[in-house]
Amino acid sequence: MTDVGTKAGEPLVVCVDAARTYGSGPNAVVAVHGVNCAVSAGARIAVVGPSGSGKSTLLHLMAALDRPTAGTVSHPGLSADTGGVADILPARDIGVVFQGPSLLPPLTAMENVALPLLIDGLEADEAAERASAALAGLELEPLAAKLPDEMSAGQAQRVAVARVLARRPRLILADEPTGQLDRETARQVMAVLLSAADTLGAAVLITTHDARVAGALDERWYMADGRVVRPGIPDTHSRPDTHEHPEPPDRERESR
């Protein structure tokens, strides 16, 4: 294995020949194929590549929300114990910001942020205190009692970030976190996410199509056909720079 993601500090998640295939026989689809990579403490990584290249599947494997069908994904620097709720929450010590709306419609912002903490086993008072602190840290106190359909897309995504941060993860995995936001709202969400990660001392890996988002991170991995083919270090024999610097979406998405 070539250790493509390590920096100073311990590895938090390591993929060794990790693969994920859906289905079987002639209808099988290989979403991730033989990936070798590692994310170390303090890393700031953008994973870029076309739709269908396996970026989201790789992120889900790293989050222990899915399991590889071949190879291994280990978490030597983290607790990968999900407490028996792997289908509900990512592994403890890992926070996931999902693509698109991910708040539960019947719950207020405060309740959405507190719910994972309650599932983790925290007492209600402690969960409420940590949820309130996470919202306050992102200047979202005015939204605490609001339902998701009373928020703009940008506000809802910031609440989703607060929900992740309330668990105090050591690794933050974000799947196209700005994909449905206009440019200015996307900038604000990224600034909040990276600032909060700095406060927590958490590593960050973000999948994105947006060159501006990728440019805000220290490393860039290119993914194609289920493989990480250009992971973080210059490689003059790899694909053209037009792939490494994906164009932003053709149109800005409305954030309201």
Tab-separated table of C-alpha atoms in Angstrom:
chain	number	residue	atom	x	y	z
A	1	MET	CA	0.000	0.000	0.000
A	2	THR	CA	1.112	3.544	-0.752
A	3	ASP	CA	0.317	5.784	2.145
A	4	VAL	CA	-1.137	8.740	0.291
A	5	GLY	CA	-2.863	10.671	3.023
A	6	THR	CA	-0.603	10.696	6.035
A	7	LYS	CA	0.814	13.911	7.403
A	8	ALA	CA	2.354	14.701	10.748
A	9	GLY	CA	0.271	12.924	13.367
A	10	GLU	CA	-1.454	9.611	13.726
A	11	PRO	CA	-3.628	8.130	10.984
A	12	LEU	CA	-7.313	8.397	11.842
A	13	VAL	CA	-8.683	6.225	9.047
A	14	VAL	CA	-6.800	3.876	6.715
A	15	CYS	CA	-8.131	2.166	3.583
A	16	VAL	CA	-6.207	-0.861	2.302
A	17	ASP	CA	-7.394	-2.183	-1.064
A	18	ALA	CA	-10.867	-1.059	-0.009
A	19	ALA	CA	-13.651	-1.858	-2.470
A	20	ARG	CA	-17.424	-1.617	-2.470
A	21	THR	CA	-19.542	-3.512	-4.983
A	22	TYR	CA	-23.321	-3.317	-5.179
A	23	GLY	CA	-25.207	-6.285	-6.587
A	24	SER	CA	-23.679	-9.413	-8.048
A	25	GLY	CA	-23.065	-11.158	-11.348
A	26	PRO	CA	-23.462	-9.212	-14.605
A	27	ASN	CA	-25.456	-6.505	-12.803
A	28	ALA	CA	-22.731	-5.792	-10.234
A	29	VAL	CA	-21.614	-2.174	-9.932
A	30	VAL	CA	-18.167	-1.442	-8.485
A	31	ALA	CA	-18.486	1.939	-6.756
A	32	VAL	CA	-15.055	1.893	-5.067
A	33	HIS	CA	-12.225	-0.220	-6.430
A	34	GLY	CA	-9.022	-1.068	-4.541
A	35	VAL	CA	-8.498	2.261	-2.794
A	36	ASN	CA	-5.383	2.746	-0.651
A	37	CYS	CA	-5.331	5.950	1.361
A	38	ALA	CA	-5.066	7.367	4.852
A	39	VAL	CA	-6.339	10.496	6.589
A	40	SER	CA	-4.143	11.753	9.408
A	41	ALA	CA	-4.827	14.074	12.316
A	42	GLY	CA	-4.920	17.677	11.159
A	43	ALA	CA	-5.449	16.820	7.480
A	44	ARG	CA	-7.456	19.112	5.210
A	45	ILE	CA	-8.362	17.090	2.097
A	46	ALA	CA	-10.628	17.746	-0.903
A	47	VAL	CA	-11.756	14.740	-2.946
A	48	VAL	CA	-12.690	15.854	-6.458
A	49	GLY	CA	-13.908	14.010	-9.507
A	50	PRO	CA	-16.965	13.548	-11.726
A	51	SER	CA	-20.354	12.396	-10.517
A	52	GLY	CA	-20.437	8.631	-10.150
A	53	SER	CA	-16.703	8.362	-9.513
A	54	GLY	CA	-17.214	6.873	-6.036
A	55	LYS	CA	-16.550	9.922	-3.859
A	56	SER	CA	-19.658	9.567	-1.696
A	57	THR	CA	-19.226	5.805	-1.346
A	58	LEU	CA	-15.630	6.265	-0.178
A	59	LEU	CA	-16.777	8.846	2.352
A	60	HIS	CA	-19.454	6.473	3.679
A	61	LEU	CA	-16.857	3.704	4.043
A	62	MET	CA	-14.570	6.042	5.978
A	63	ALA	CA	-17.483	7.018	8.220
A	64	ALA	CA	-18.299	3.351	8.932
A	65	LEU	CA	-21.792	3.985	7.556
A	66	ASP	CA	-21.037	1.262	5.004
A	67	ARG	CA	-18.711	-1.730	4.952
A	68	PRO	CA	-16.242	-2.674	2.203
A	69	THR	CA	-16.966	-5.821	0.208
A	70	ALA	CA	-13.199	-6.326	-0.197
A	71	GLY	CA	-10.139	-4.932	1.535
A	72	THR	CA	-10.310	-3.087	4.833
A	73	VAL	CA	-11.176	0.295	6.300
A	74	SER	CA	-9.762	0.748	9.784
A	75	HIS	CA	-9.774	3.593	12.286
A	76	PRO	CA	-6.508	3.260	14.238
A	77	GLY	CA	-6.739	6.753	15.704
A	78	LEU	CA	-10.477	6.720	16.390
A	79	SER	CA	-13.202	4.800	18.137
A	80	ALA	CA	-15.140	3.192	15.307
A	81	ASP	CA	-17.748	1.791	17.713
A	82	THR	CA	-21.212	2.870	16.629
A	83	GLY	CA	-22.885	1.523	19.721
A	84	GLY	CA	-24.948	-0.810	17.575
A	85	VAL	CA	-26.538	2.004	15.588
A	86	ALA	CA	-24.326	1.986	12.476
A	87	ASP	CA	-27.347	2.481	10.239
A	88	ILE	CA	-28.339	5.622	12.158
A	89	LEU	CA	-25.095	7.374	13.060
A	90	PRO	CA	-21.528	7.377	11.788
A	91	ALA	CA	-18.855	5.971	14.060
A	92	ARG	CA	-18.165	7.891	17.229
A	93	ASP	CA	-15.328	10.398	16.790
A	94	ILE	CA	-16.527	10.888	13.200
A	95	GLY	CA	-18.898	13.629	12.090
A	96	VAL	CA	-20.628	13.573	8.693
A	97	VAL	CA	-22.143	16.552	6.895
A	98	PHE	CA	-24.401	15.007	4.268
A	99	GLN	CA	-25.147	16.253	0.784
A	100	GLY	CA	-28.426	18.118	0.605
A	101	PRO	CA	-31.028	18.626	3.326
A	102	SER	CA	-30.482	16.223	6.207
A	103	LEU	CA	-32.455	17.715	9.086
A	104	LEU	CA	-35.527	15.870	10.355
A	105	PRO	CA	-38.557	18.002	9.351
A	106	PRO	CA	-40.630	17.498	12.544
A	107	LEU	CA	-37.781	18.602	14.844
A	108	THR	CA	-36.545	22.082	15.670
A	109	ALA	CA	-32.938	23.072	15.083
A	110	MET	CA	-32.171	22.438	18.756
A	111	GLU	CA	-33.826	19.008	18.651
A	112	ASN	CA	-32.022	18.068	15.415
A	113	VAL	CA	-28.659	18.927	16.968
A	114	ALA	CA	-29.410	17.160	20.250
A	115	LEU	CA	-30.838	13.947	18.782
A	116	PRO	CA	-27.510	12.256	17.873
A	117	LEU	CA	-26.235	13.012	21.366
A	118	LEU	CA	-29.261	11.309	22.898
A	119	ILE	CA	-28.706	8.307	20.627
A	120	ASP	CA	-25.076	8.298	21.798
A	121	GLY	CA	-26.412	7.851	25.337
A	122	LEU	CA	-26.008	11.336	26.795
A	123	GLU	CA	-28.484	12.510	29.391
A	124	ALA	CA	-31.092	14.941	28.101
A	125	ASP	CA	-29.699	17.914	30.044
A	126	GLU	CA	-26.160	17.371	28.771
A	127	ALA	CA	-27.365	16.828	25.213
A	128	ALA	CA	-29.362	20.075	25.353
A	129	GLU	CA	-26.389	21.968	26.785
A	130	ARG	CA	-24.024	20.733	24.067
A	131	ALA	CA	-26.595	21.366	21.336
A	132	SER	CA	-27.128	24.909	22.587
A	133	ALA	CA	-23.372	25.522	22.698
A	134	ALA	CA	-22.928	24.205	19.155
A	135	LEU	CA	-25.682	26.478	17.826
A	136	ALA	CA	-24.257	29.440	19.730
A	137	GLY	CA	-20.791	28.744	18.376
A	138	LEU	CA	-22.160	29.140	14.840
A	139	GLU	CA	-24.307	32.150	15.797
A	140	LEU	CA	-27.480	30.154	15.219
A	141	GLU	CA	-29.279	30.813	18.496
A	142	PRO	CA	-32.181	32.614	16.727
A	143	LEU	CA	-32.908	29.399	14.826
A	144	ALA	CA	-33.009	27.118	17.867
A	145	ALA	CA	-36.812	26.841	17.941
A	146	LYS	CA	-37.351	26.911	14.177
A	147	LEU	CA	-38.292	23.919	12.031
A	148	PRO	CA	-36.251	23.092	8.916
A	149	ASP	CA	-38.938	24.391	6.546
A	150	GLU	CA	-38.645	27.770	8.267
A	151	MET	CA	-34.948	28.048	7.353
A	152	SER	CA	-33.107	28.926	4.167
A	153	ALA	CA	-30.922	26.240	2.591
A	154	GLY	CA	-27.828	27.931	3.975
A	155	GLN	CA	-29.244	28.119	7.487
A	156	ALA	CA	-30.280	24.465	7.397
A	157	GLN	CA	-26.809	23.407	6.266
A	158	ARG	CA	-25.208	25.429	9.073
A	159	VAL	CA	-27.505	23.695	11.567
A	160	ALA	CA	-26.369	20.387	10.055
A	161	VAL	CA	-22.774	21.470	10.701
A	162	ALA	CA	-23.701	22.350	14.303
A	163	ARG	CA	-25.210	18.864	14.704
A	164	VAL	CA	-21.891	17.345	13.658
A	165	LEU	CA	-19.807	19.605	15.872
A	166	ALA	CA	-21.921	18.904	18.949
A	167	ARG	CA	-20.572	15.342	18.910
A	168	ARG	CA	-17.026	16.784	19.064
A	169	PRO	CA	-15.584	14.561	16.335
A	170	ARG	CA	-11.910	14.115	15.558
A	171	LEU	CA	-12.660	13.537	11.879
A	172	ILE	CA	-15.196	15.519	9.850
A	173	LEU	CA	-16.359	14.060	6.528
A	174	ALA	CA	-18.458	16.380	4.372
A	175	ASP	CA	-20.185	15.173	1.200
A	176	GLU	CA	-20.715	18.103	-1.210
A	177	PRO	CA	-21.669	20.348	1.732
A	178	THR	CA	-22.088	23.423	-0.495
A	179	GLY	CA	-23.564	21.739	-3.560
A	180	GLN	CA	-27.035	23.280	-3.136
A	181	LEU	CA	-25.929	26.718	-1.985
A	182	ASP	CA	-25.246	29.973	-3.790
A	183	ARG	CA	-21.653	31.205	-3.869
A	184	GLU	CA	-21.745	33.530	-0.854
A	185	THR	CA	-23.655	31.080	1.354
A	186	ALA	CA	-21.243	28.327	0.310
A	187	ARG	CA	-18.328	30.531	1.343
A	188	GLN	CA	-19.916	31.167	4.739
A	189	VAL	CA	-20.622	27.469	5.348
A	190	MET	CA	-17.053	26.515	4.434
A	191	ALA	CA	-15.617	29.220	6.685
A	192	VAL	CA	-17.757	28.011	9.586
A	193	LEU	CA	-16.880	24.370	8.969
A	194	LEU	CA	-13.122	24.914	8.787
A	195	SER	CA	-13.065	27.334	11.717
A	196	ALA	CA	-14.976	24.868	13.882
A	197	ALA	CA	-12.666	22.047	12.789
A	198	ASP	CA	-9.696	24.147	13.853
A	199	THR	CA	-11.305	24.720	17.258
A	200	LEU	CA	-11.930	20.979	17.694
A	201	GLY	CA	-8.567	19.969	16.246
A	202	ALA	CA	-10.456	17.738	13.813
A	203	ALA	CA	-9.240	16.480	10.447
A	204	VAL	CA	-11.457	17.347	7.479
A	205	LEU	CA	-12.171	15.499	4.219
A	206	ILE	CA	-14.644	17.072	1.797
A	207	THR	CA	-15.991	15.741	-1.499
A	208	THR	CA	-16.758	18.538	-3.926
A	209	HIS	CA	-17.208	19.614	-7.535
A	210	ASP	CA	-16.428	23.233	-6.659
A	211	ALA	CA	-12.890	24.437	-7.388
A	212	ARG	CA	-13.287	27.213	-4.813
A	213	VAL	CA	-14.071	24.697	-2.069
A	214	ALA	CA	-11.216	22.420	-3.110
A	215	GLY	CA	-8.854	25.373	-3.171
A	216	ALA	CA	-9.548	26.123	0.494
A	217	LEU	CA	-8.018	22.797	1.580
A	218	ASP	CA	-4.391	21.680	1.802
A	219	GLU	CA	-4.568	18.459	-0.225
A	220	ARG	CA	-6.517	17.394	-3.276
A	221	TRP	CA	-7.306	13.808	-4.273
A	222	TYR	CA	-8.727	13.061	-7.697
A	223	MET	CA	-11.161	10.159	-7.974
A	224	ALA	CA	-12.270	8.419	-11.180
A	225	ASP	CA	-13.912	5.065	-11.890
A	226	GLY	CA	-13.908	4.162	-8.201
A	227	ARG	CA	-10.181	4.755	-7.752
A	228	VAL	CA	-8.192	7.487	-6.064
A	229	VAL	CA	-5.838	8.227	-8.929
A	230	ARG	CA	-4.288	11.501	-7.874
A	231	PRO	CA	-4.059	11.608	-4.091
A	232	GLY	CA	-2.737	14.815	-2.666
A	233	ILE	CA	0.705	14.935	-4.272
A	234	PRO	CA	1.748	16.258	-7.700
A	235	ASP	CA	1.986	13.534	-10.357
A	236	THR	CA	2.994	14.666	-13.833
A	237	HIS	CA	1.921	11.313	-15.291
A	238	SER	CA	-1.620	11.609	-13.993
A	239	ARG	CA	-4.660	13.109	-15.649
A	240	PRO	CA	-4.727	16.629	-17.076
A	241	ASP	CA	-5.066	19.593	-14.760
A	242	THR	CA	-8.562	20.195	-16.091
A	243	HIS	CA	-9.655	17.216	-13.970
A	244	GLU	CA	-7.832	18.381	-10.876
A	245	HIS	CA	-9.524	21.788	-11.039
A	246	PRO	CA	-13.182	21.008	-11.659
A	247	GLU	CA	-15.296	23.846	-12.911
A	248	PRO	CA	-17.930	25.227	-10.536
A	249	PRO	CA	-21.572	24.441	-11.296
A	250	ASP	CA	-22.941	26.138	-14.414
A	251	ARG	CA	-25.506	28.006	-12.383
A	252	GLU	CA	-25.737	29.226	-8.847
A	253	ARG	CA	-28.371	27.405	-6.829
A	254	GLU	CA	-30.846	29.512	-4.934
A	255	SER	CA	-30.256	29.329	-1.183
A	256	ARG	CA	-33.685	30.317	-0.112
